[in-house]
Short mmCIF file of C-alpha atoms in Angstrom, two decimals:
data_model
loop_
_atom_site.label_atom_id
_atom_site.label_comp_id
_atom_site.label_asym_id
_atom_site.label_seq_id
_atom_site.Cartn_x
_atom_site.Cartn_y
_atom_site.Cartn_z
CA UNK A 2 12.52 4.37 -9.05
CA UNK A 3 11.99 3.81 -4.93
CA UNK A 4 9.04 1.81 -3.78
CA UNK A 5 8.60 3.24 -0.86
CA UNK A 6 6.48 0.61 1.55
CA UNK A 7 4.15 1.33 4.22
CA UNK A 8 4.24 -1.09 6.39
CA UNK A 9 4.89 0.70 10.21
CA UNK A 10 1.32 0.30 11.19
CA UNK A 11 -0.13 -1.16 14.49
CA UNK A 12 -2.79 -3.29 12.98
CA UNK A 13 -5.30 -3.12 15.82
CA UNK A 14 -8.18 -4.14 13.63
CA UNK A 15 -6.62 -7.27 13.10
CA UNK A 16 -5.73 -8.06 16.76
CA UNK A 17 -7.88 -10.31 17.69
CA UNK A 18 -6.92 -13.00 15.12
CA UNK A 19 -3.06 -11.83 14.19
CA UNK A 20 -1.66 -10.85 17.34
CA UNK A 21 1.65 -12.18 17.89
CA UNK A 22 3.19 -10.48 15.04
CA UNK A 23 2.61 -6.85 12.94
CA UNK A 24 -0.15 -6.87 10.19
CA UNK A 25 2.43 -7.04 7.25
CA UNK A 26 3.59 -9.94 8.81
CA UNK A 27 0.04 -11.74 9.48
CA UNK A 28 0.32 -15.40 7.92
CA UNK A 29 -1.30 -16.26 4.70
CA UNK A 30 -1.78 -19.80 4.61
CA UNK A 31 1.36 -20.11 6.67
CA UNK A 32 3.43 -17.98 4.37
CA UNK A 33 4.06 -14.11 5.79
CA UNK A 34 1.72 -11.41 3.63
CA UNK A 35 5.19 -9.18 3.36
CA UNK A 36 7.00 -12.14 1.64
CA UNK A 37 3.91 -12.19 -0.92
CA UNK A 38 3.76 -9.20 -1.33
CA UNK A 39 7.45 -8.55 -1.88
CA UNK A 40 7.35 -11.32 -4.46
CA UNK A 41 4.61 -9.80 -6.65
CA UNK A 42 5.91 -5.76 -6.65
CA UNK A 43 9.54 -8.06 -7.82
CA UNK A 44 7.78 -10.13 -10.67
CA UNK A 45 6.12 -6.52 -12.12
CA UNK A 46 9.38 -5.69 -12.56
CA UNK A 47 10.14 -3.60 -9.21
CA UNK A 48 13.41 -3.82 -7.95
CA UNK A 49 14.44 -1.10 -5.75
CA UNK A 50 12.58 -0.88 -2.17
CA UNK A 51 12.35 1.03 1.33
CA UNK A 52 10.22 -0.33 3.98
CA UNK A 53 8.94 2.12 6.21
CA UNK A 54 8.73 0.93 9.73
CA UNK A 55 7.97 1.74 13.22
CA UNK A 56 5.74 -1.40 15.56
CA UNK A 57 7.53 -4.01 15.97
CA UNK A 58 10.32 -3.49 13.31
CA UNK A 59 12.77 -6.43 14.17
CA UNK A 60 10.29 -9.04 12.97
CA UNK A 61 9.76 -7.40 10.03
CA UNK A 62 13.28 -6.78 8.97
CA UNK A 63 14.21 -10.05 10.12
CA UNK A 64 12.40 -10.92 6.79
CA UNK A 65 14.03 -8.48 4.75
CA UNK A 66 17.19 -10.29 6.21
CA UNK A 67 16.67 -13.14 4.96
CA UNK A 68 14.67 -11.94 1.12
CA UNK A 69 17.87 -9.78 0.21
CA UNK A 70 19.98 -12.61 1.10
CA UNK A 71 18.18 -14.90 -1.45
CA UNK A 72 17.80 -12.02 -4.17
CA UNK A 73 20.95 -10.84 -3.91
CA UNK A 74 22.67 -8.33 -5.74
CA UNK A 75 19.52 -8.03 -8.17
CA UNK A 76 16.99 -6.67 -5.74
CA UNK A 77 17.99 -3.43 -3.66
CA UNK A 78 15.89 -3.89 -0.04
CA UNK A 79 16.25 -1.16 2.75
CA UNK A 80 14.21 0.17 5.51
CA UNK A 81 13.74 3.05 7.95
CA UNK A 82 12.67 2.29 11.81
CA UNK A 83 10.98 5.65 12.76
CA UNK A 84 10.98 6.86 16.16
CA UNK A 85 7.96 7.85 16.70
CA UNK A 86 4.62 6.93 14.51
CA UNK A 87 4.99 9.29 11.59
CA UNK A 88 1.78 8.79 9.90
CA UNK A 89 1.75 7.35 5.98
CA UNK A 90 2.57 10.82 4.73
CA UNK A 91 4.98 11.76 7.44
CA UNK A 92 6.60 8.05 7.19
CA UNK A 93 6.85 8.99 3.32
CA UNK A 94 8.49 12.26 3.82
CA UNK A 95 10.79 11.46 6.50
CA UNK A 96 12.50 8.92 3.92
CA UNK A 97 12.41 11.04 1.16
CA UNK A 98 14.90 13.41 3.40
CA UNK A 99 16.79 10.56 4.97
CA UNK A 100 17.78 8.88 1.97
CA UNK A 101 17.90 12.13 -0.49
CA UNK A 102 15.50 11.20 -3.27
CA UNK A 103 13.99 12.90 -5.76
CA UNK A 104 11.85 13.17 -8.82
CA UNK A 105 8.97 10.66 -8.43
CA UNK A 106 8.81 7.55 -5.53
CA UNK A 107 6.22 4.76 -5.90
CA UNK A 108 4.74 4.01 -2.70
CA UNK A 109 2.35 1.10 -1.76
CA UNK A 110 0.71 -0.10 1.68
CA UNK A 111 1.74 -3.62 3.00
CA UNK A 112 -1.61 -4.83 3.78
CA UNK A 113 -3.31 -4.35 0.38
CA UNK A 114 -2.94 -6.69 -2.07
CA UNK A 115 -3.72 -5.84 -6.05
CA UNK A 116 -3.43 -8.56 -8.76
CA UNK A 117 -1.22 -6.31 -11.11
CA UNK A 118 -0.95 -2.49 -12.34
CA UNK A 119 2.35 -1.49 -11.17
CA UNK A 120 3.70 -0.94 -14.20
CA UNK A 121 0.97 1.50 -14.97
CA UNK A 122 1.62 3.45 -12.44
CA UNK A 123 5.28 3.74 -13.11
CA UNK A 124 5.11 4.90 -16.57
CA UNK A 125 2.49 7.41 -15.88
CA UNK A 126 3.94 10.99 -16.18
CA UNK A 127 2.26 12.81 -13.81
CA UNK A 128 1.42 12.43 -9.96
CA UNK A 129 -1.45 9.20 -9.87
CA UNK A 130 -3.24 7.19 -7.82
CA UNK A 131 -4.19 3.84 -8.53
CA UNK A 132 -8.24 3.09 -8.49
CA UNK A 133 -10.11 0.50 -8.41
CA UNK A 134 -14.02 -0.46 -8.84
CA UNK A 135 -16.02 -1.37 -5.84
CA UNK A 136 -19.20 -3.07 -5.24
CA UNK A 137 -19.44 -0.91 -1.79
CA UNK A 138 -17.42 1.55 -1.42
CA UNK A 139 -18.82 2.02 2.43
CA UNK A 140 -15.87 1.18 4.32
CA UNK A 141 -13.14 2.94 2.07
CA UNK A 142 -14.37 6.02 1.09
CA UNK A 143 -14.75 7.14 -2.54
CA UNK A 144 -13.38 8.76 -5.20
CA UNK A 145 -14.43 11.57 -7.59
CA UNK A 146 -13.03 11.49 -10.88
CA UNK A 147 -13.70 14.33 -14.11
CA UNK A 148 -13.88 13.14 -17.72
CA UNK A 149 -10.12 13.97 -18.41
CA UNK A 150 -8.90 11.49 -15.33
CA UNK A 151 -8.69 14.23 -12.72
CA UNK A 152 -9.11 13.56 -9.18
CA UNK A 153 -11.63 15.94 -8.16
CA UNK A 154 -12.65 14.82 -4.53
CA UNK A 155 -12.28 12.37 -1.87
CA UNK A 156 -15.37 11.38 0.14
CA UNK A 157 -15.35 10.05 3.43
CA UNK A 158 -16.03 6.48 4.38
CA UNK A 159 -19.93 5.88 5.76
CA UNK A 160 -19.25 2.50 7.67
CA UNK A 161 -22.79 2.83 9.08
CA UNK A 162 -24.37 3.08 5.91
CA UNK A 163 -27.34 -0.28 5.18
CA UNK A 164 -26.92 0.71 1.25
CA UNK A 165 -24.33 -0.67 -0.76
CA UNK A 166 -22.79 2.22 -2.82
CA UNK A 167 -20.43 1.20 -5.80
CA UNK A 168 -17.72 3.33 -7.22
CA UNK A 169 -14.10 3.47 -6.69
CA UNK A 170 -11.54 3.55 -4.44
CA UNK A 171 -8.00 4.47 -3.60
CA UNK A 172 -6.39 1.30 -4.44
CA UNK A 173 -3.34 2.11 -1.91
CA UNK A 174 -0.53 3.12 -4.60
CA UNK A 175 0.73 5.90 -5.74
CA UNK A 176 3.47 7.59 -7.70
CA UNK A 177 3.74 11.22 -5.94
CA UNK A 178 7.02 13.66 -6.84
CA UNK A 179 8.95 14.17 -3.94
CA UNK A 180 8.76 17.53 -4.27
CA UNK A 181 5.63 17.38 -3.01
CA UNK A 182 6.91 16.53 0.27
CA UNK A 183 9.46 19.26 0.73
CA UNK A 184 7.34 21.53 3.17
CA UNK A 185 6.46 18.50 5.43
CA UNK A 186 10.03 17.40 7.38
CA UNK A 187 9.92 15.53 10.32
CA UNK A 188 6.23 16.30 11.44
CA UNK A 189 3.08 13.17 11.10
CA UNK A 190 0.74 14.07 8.68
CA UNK A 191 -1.65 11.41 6.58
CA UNK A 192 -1.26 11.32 2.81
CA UNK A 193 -4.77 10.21 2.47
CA UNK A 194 -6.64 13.00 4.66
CA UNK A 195 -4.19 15.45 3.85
CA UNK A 196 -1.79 15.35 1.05
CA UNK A 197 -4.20 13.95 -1.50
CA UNK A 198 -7.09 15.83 -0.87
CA UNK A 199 -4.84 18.59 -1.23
CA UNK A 200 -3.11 17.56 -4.82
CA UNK A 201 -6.31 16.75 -6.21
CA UNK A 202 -7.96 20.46 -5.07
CA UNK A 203 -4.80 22.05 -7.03
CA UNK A 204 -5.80 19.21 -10.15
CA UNK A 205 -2.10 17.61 -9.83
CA UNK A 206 -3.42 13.79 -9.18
CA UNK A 207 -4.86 11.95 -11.78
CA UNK A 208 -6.29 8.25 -11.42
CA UNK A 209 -5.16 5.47 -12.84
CA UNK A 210 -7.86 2.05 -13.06
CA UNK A 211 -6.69 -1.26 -12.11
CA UNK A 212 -8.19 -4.42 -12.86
CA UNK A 213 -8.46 -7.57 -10.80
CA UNK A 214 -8.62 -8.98 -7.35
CA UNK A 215 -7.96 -6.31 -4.36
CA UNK A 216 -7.72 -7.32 -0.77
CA UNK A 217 -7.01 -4.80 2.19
CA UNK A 218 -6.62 -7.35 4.89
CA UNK A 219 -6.87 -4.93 7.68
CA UNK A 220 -9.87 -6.09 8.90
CA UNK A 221 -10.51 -10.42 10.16
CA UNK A 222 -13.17 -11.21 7.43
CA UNK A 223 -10.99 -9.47 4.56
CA UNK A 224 -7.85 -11.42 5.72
CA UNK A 225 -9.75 -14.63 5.69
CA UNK A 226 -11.26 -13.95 2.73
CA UNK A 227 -7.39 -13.25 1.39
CA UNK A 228 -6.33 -16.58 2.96
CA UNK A 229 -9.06 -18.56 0.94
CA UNK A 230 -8.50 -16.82 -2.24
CA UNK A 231 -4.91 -16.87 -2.34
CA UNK A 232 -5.28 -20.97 -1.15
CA UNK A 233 -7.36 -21.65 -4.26
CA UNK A 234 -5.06 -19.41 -7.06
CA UNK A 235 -2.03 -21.84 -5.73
CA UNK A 236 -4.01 -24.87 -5.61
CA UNK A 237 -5.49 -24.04 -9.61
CA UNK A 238 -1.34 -23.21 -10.51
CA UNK A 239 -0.14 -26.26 -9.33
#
């Protein structure tokens, strides 16, 4: 199965301290995110990827360059340069027709980082969405989940809110059929405002929980707090 990677964004959160190179790329510890990232979907057990890119795509596939070249022939790594901005569900689509795909794609966002769980959500049957718990769920959005594991509803993020509010959150992988996609060619579209919501209306997007660490570094005092936890796992493994 395709991991399809989302990792075209323009980072502008994250400008003012990672600004000479895209958000995938942003150094952790001195080491690019992408290349840690890359390294963790590989020791799960993924080997089959399409990075989906659009602001400033050389850099990025300079990396790929050089991470298929020390694989090799065990690890399949291509990308897509968009045009134009496609939006995470248009990027999605757009590949899905490009490269001909079909039955289910896994697809996961550069900039969030999850301990484990990709297995999980390979060898679950239906369309899912990985979840995880929150201790504020303020500056995500949260998700609605029934007693049998359906989705139910997606509720907008309230970053003025004083209140912490735990629950969960989209955890920022998926495995979606592409058949899903087939009404959506060439147009940008969100999957998180617009193809979600939708599945989970219909009941055809069930959770799955993860467990563990989760950083989305997309804003400075995530991505520092990345950089210091990341620091300290190496530091304890060595």
């Amino acid at each position: 199965m395709q991991m399809l990677v989302l990792a075209g964004g323009f980072g502008k959160r994250l400008k003012d301290v990672v600004n000479d190179v895209p958000k995938p790329m942003a150094p952790i510890n001195g080491i690019p995110l992408l290349k840690l990232q890359l390294d963790h979907w590989i020791l799960q057990g993924q080997r089959s990827f399409i990075f989906l890119l659009y602001h400033q795509a050389e850099t990025i596939i300079e990396l790929l360059i050089q991470q298929s070249s020390f694989y090799g022939n065990l690890i399949t790594i291509d990308w897509i340069v968009e045009n134009t901005p496609l939006g995470t569900g248009g990027s999605v689509s757009n590949a899905i027709h490009k490269r001909g795909l079909t039955d289910s794609v896994l697809i996961a966002n550069a900039d969030t980082w999850l301990d484990g769980g990709l297995q999980k959500i390979s060898n679950s049957k239906s369309a899912v969405i990985g979840v995880i718990k929150v201790e504020n769920t303020a500056r995500y959005g949260s998700i609605c989940v029934d007693r049998d594991g359906n989705i139910t509803e997606f509720v907008e993020k309230k970053t003025n809110s004083k209140f912490n509010a735990p629950g969960i959150i989209n955890a920022g992988i998926y495995k979606l059929p592409t058949s899903t996609f087939f009404g959506a060619v060439e147009r940008e579209f969100s999957l998180e405002t617009e193809l979600l919501p939708q599945l989970a209306r219909n009941k055809l997007l069930r959770e799955v929980m993860l467990e563990g660490e989760f950083f989305d570094i997309g804003i400075p005092k995530d991505y520092y707090r990345f950089c210091d936890w990341y620091r300290l796992k190496k530091e304890n493994h060595e």
